[in-house]
Amino acid sequence: MADTVIILNARAGTIRDLQPKEVEAQVREAFAGHTESVAVELVEGERFIAAIDKAAESEASTIIVGGGDGSASYAARKLIDSNRTLGVLPLGTMNLFARSLSIPADLNQALDILAKAEPARIDLGAVNGRIFHTLAGLGYFAEVARARAQVREDTNLPFGRYIAAARASLRAFVRPGILELTIDADGGRRDIETYALFIGNNRLSDGGFDRPRLDEGLLEVHYAEGADFGNRMQAAIDLLAGRWRENPAIQSFTAKTVTVRSRRPRLWVSVDGELTRLETPLRFECRAGALNVLMPAASDQRGAMA
């Protein structure tokens, strides 16, 4: 097995928009001379998952996964608490994890940065033992994940995944539902009614879903109150404009551990964009320093954010 294994999801959005074999060739060229040996695999479906499993059990020191947030989340679960390093090549639609790692969406820039990046340890979140790198969400966020899964195959046109993502968000927006929850966090308790709640691994920036730091050892909880159409519309506008922290209907706080209780025995949860159904109560924790990842050099981080 090569020292660096690069596994590309052939069904990832960017690869489907471009020519898969051209992307594979670009990846090989980018890493030539930057690592002792490199293997590149372009696979899809069960073969993609199997390739990650095989690489995680190999002697490879670095495993780079090209795909979306769900692909990166699966790889993180396989490499948690190991000495191997995970690299993230953003080829999906949202790419929230890559943003926080300062890996740009542009393929050539991302490859150039990853080829020179070095390992650093970061935190991971967990809900009922299931690992997540960025966030887990209920209500609206679970509905978005459900709607995205339903329209995911409707991407035959170039960049059709963006249309599918917009359709999914609209579908979830008009049917939010209300959750009656009790939140226990670091000794405090809140009884809330909300249509959207999510818990992030470390604190989000003031104007988006990226995170300035990935090693604070904290969870950040956000929930939206006031489910009438006007409040939901204002929350959506504030979110897009990057001023959602200023919205009084959106409450936020930090904690090291969080338990979410419901009268329902199970709840649908979006975990890094993938829909799953978990038994209640939902127990969230931050696992400090649990994963080794490729991080850009300081100069590359500044370039990616420019």
Short mmCIF file of N, CA, C and O in Angstrom, two decimals, residues 79-130:
data_model
loop_
_atom_site.label_atom_id
_atom_site.label_comp_id
_atom_site.label_asym_id
_atom_site.label_seq_id
_atom_site.Cartn_x
_atom_site.Cartn_y
_atom_site.Cartn_z
N LEU A 79 -10.91 6.83 11.17
CA LEU A 79 -9.55 7.21 11.55
C LEU A 79 -9.46 7.85 12.92
O LEU A 79 -8.36 8.22 13.36
N ILE A 80 -10.58 7.99 13.62
CA ILE A 80 -10.57 8.63 14.93
C ILE A 80 -9.61 7.92 15.89
O ILE A 80 -9.49 6.69 15.88
N ASP A 81 -8.90 8.73 16.67
CA ASP A 81 -7.97 8.24 17.70
C ASP A 81 -6.86 7.37 17.12
O ASP A 81 -6.30 6.51 17.81
N SER A 82 -6.50 7.60 15.87
CA SER A 82 -5.37 6.88 15.26
C SER A 82 -4.25 7.88 14.97
O SER A 82 -4.41 9.09 15.11
N ASN A 83 -3.10 7.35 14.55
CA ASN A 83 -1.98 8.21 14.18
C ASN A 83 -1.98 8.57 12.70
O ASN A 83 -1.13 9.33 12.24
N ARG A 84 -2.92 8.00 11.93
CA ARG A 84 -3.02 8.33 10.52
C ARG A 84 -3.65 9.71 10.33
O ARG A 84 -4.36 10.19 11.20
N THR A 85 -3.39 10.30 9.19
CA THR A 85 -3.85 11.66 8.91
C THR A 85 -4.90 11.65 7.81
O THR A 85 -4.71 10.98 6.78
N LEU A 86 -5.97 12.40 8.02
CA LEU A 86 -7.04 12.54 7.02
C LEU A 86 -6.87 13.85 6.26
O LEU A 86 -6.72 14.92 6.86
N GLY A 87 -6.90 13.75 4.95
CA GLY A 87 -6.95 14.94 4.11
C GLY A 87 -8.31 15.05 3.46
O GLY A 87 -8.92 14.03 3.11
N VAL A 88 -8.81 16.26 3.28
CA VAL A 88 -10.14 16.48 2.72
C VAL A 88 -10.03 17.27 1.43
O VAL A 88 -9.55 18.41 1.43
N LEU A 89 -10.44 16.65 0.34
CA LEU A 89 -10.49 17.32 -0.96
C LEU A 89 -11.95 17.63 -1.26
O LEU A 89 -12.75 16.73 -1.49
N PRO A 90 -12.36 18.92 -1.21
CA PRO A 90 -13.79 19.28 -1.31
C PRO A 90 -14.32 19.13 -2.72
O PRO A 90 -14.03 19.93 -3.61
N LEU A 91 -15.15 18.09 -2.92
CA LEU A 91 -15.74 17.83 -4.22
C LEU A 91 -17.26 17.77 -4.16
O LEU A 91 -17.91 17.41 -5.14
N GLY A 92 -17.84 18.11 -2.98
CA GLY A 92 -19.29 18.05 -2.81
C GLY A 92 -19.95 19.38 -3.06
O GLY A 92 -19.43 20.24 -3.78
N THR A 93 -21.10 19.59 -2.42
CA THR A 93 -21.88 20.82 -2.62
C THR A 93 -21.60 21.85 -1.53
O THR A 93 -21.25 22.99 -1.81
N MET A 94 -21.73 21.47 -0.27
CA MET A 94 -21.56 22.40 0.83
C MET A 94 -20.10 22.51 1.28
O MET A 94 -19.57 23.59 1.51
N ASN A 95 -19.44 21.37 1.47
CA ASN A 95 -18.02 21.34 1.86
C ASN A 95 -17.73 22.16 3.12
O ASN A 95 -16.76 22.92 3.18
N LEU A 96 -18.57 21.99 4.15
CA LEU A 96 -18.41 22.77 5.37
C LEU A 96 -17.10 22.44 6.09
O LEU A 96 -16.43 23.33 6.62
N PHE A 97 -16.75 21.15 6.12
CA PHE A 97 -15.53 20.75 6.80
C PHE A 97 -14.31 21.36 6.12
O PHE A 97 -13.41 21.91 6.78
N ALA A 98 -14.28 21.30 4.80
CA ALA A 98 -13.15 21.86 4.06
C ALA A 98 -13.01 23.36 4.30
O ALA A 98 -11.90 23.89 4.40
N ARG A 99 -14.13 24.06 4.39
CA ARG A 99 -14.07 25.50 4.65
C ARG A 99 -13.37 25.78 5.97
O ARG A 99 -12.53 26.69 6.06
N SER A 100 -13.73 25.02 6.99
CA SER A 100 -13.11 25.23 8.30
C SER A 100 -11.64 24.85 8.30
O SER A 100 -10.87 25.35 9.11
N LEU A 101 -11.26 23.95 7.41
CA LEU A 101 -9.85 23.57 7.27
C LEU A 101 -9.09 24.52 6.35
O LEU A 101 -7.90 24.32 6.11
N SER A 102 -9.79 25.54 5.82
CA SER A 102 -9.21 26.52 4.89
C SER A 102 -8.74 25.86 3.60
O SER A 102 -7.73 26.26 3.01
N ILE A 103 -9.48 24.85 3.14
CA ILE A 103 -9.22 24.22 1.85
C ILE A 103 -10.21 24.82 0.85
O ILE A 103 -11.43 24.66 1.01
N PRO A 104 -9.76 25.51 -0.19
CA PRO A 104 -10.68 26.19 -1.11
C PRO A 104 -11.44 25.21 -1.99
O PRO A 104 -11.02 24.07 -2.20
N ALA A 105 -12.56 25.67 -2.52
CA ALA A 105 -13.39 24.83 -3.38
C ALA A 105 -12.78 24.63 -4.76
O ALA A 105 -13.05 23.63 -5.42
N ASP A 106 -11.95 25.58 -5.20
CA ASP A 106 -11.30 25.44 -6.50
C ASP A 106 -10.39 24.22 -6.48
O ASP A 106 -9.52 24.08 -5.60
N LEU A 107 -10.57 23.32 -7.44
CA LEU A 107 -9.86 22.05 -7.43
C LEU A 107 -8.35 22.23 -7.49
O LEU A 107 -7.60 21.63 -6.69
N ASN A 108 -7.84 23.06 -8.39
CA ASN A 108 -6.40 23.23 -8.52
C ASN A 108 -5.78 23.84 -7.27
O ASN A 108 -4.72 23.40 -6.81
N GLN A 109 -6.45 24.85 -6.71
CA GLN A 109 -5.95 25.46 -5.48
C GLN A 109 -5.94 24.46 -4.33
O GLN A 109 -4.99 24.40 -3.55
N ALA A 110 -7.03 23.69 -4.22
CA ALA A 110 -7.13 22.71 -3.14
C ALA A 110 -6.02 21.67 -3.24
O ALA A 110 -5.39 21.31 -2.24
N LEU A 111 -5.75 21.18 -4.44
CA LEU A 111 -4.70 20.18 -4.64
C LEU A 111 -3.33 20.75 -4.29
O LEU A 111 -2.50 20.09 -3.64
N ASP A 112 -3.07 21.98 -4.70
CA ASP A 112 -1.79 22.62 -4.40
C ASP A 112 -1.57 22.76 -2.90
O ASP A 112 -0.48 22.50 -2.38
N ILE A 113 -2.64 23.16 -2.19
CA ILE A 113 -2.54 23.33 -0.74
C ILE A 113 -2.37 21.99 -0.03
O ILE A 113 -1.53 21.83 0.86
N LEU A 114 -3.16 20.99 -0.42
CA LEU A 114 -3.09 19.69 0.24
C LEU A 114 -1.73 19.02 0.04
O LEU A 114 -1.23 18.34 0.93
N ALA A 115 -1.14 19.20 -1.12
CA ALA A 115 0.15 18.57 -1.39
C ALA A 115 1.24 19.10 -0.47
O ALA A 115 2.22 18.40 -0.18
N LYS A 116 1.06 20.33 0.05
CA LYS A 116 2.07 20.94 0.92
C LYS A 116 1.63 21.01 2.38
O LYS A 116 2.39 21.47 3.24
N ALA A 117 0.41 20.58 2.67
CA ALA A 117 -0.14 20.71 4.02
C ALA A 117 0.54 19.76 5.00
O ALA A 117 1.18 18.77 4.60
N GLU A 118 0.39 20.06 6.29
CA GLU A 118 1.00 19.24 7.34
C GLU A 118 -0.05 18.84 8.37
O GLU A 118 -1.08 19.51 8.54
N PRO A 119 0.19 17.74 9.12
CA PRO A 119 -0.81 17.24 10.08
C PRO A 119 -0.99 18.16 11.29
O PRO A 119 -0.05 18.81 11.75
N ALA A 120 -2.23 18.19 11.78
CA ALA A 120 -2.57 18.88 13.02
C ALA A 120 -3.75 18.15 13.63
O ALA A 120 -4.59 17.60 12.92
N ARG A 121 -3.83 18.15 14.95
CA ARG A 121 -4.92 17.45 15.62
C ARG A 121 -6.08 18.41 15.88
O ARG A 121 -5.89 19.56 16.26
N ILE A 122 -7.30 17.90 15.65
CA ILE A 122 -8.50 18.70 15.83
C ILE A 122 -9.52 17.89 16.63
O ILE A 122 -9.38 16.68 16.82
N ASP A 123 -10.57 18.59 17.09
CA ASP A 123 -11.66 17.95 17.83
C ASP A 123 -12.67 17.33 16.87
O ASP A 123 -12.79 17.74 15.71
N LEU A 124 -13.41 16.37 17.38
CA LEU A 124 -14.58 15.84 16.70
C LEU A 124 -15.76 15.89 17.66
O LEU A 124 -15.58 15.89 18.88
N GLY A 125 -16.97 15.97 17.12
CA GLY A 125 -18.17 15.86 17.94
C GLY A 125 -18.72 14.45 17.87
O GLY A 125 -18.36 13.67 16.99
N ALA A 126 -19.61 14.12 18.80
CA ALA A 126 -20.27 12.81 18.77
C ALA A 126 -21.68 12.97 19.33
O ALA A 126 -21.91 13.72 20.27
N VAL A 127 -22.64 12.26 18.71
CA VAL A 127 -24.00 12.19 19.22
C VAL A 127 -24.36 10.72 19.35
O VAL A 127 -24.34 9.98 18.36
N ASN A 128 -24.67 10.31 20.56
CA ASN A 128 -24.93 8.89 20.86
C ASN A 128 -23.83 8.00 20.29
O ASN A 128 -24.08 6.91 19.78
N GLY A 129 -22.60 8.50 20.35
CA GLY A 129 -21.45 7.74 19.88
C GLY A 129 -21.15 7.89 18.41
O GLY A 129 -20.08 7.47 17.96
N ARG A 130 -22.05 8.50 17.63
CA ARG A 130 -21.80 8.69 16.20
C ARG A 130 -21.01 9.98 15.99
O ARG A 130 -21.41 11.06 16.41
#
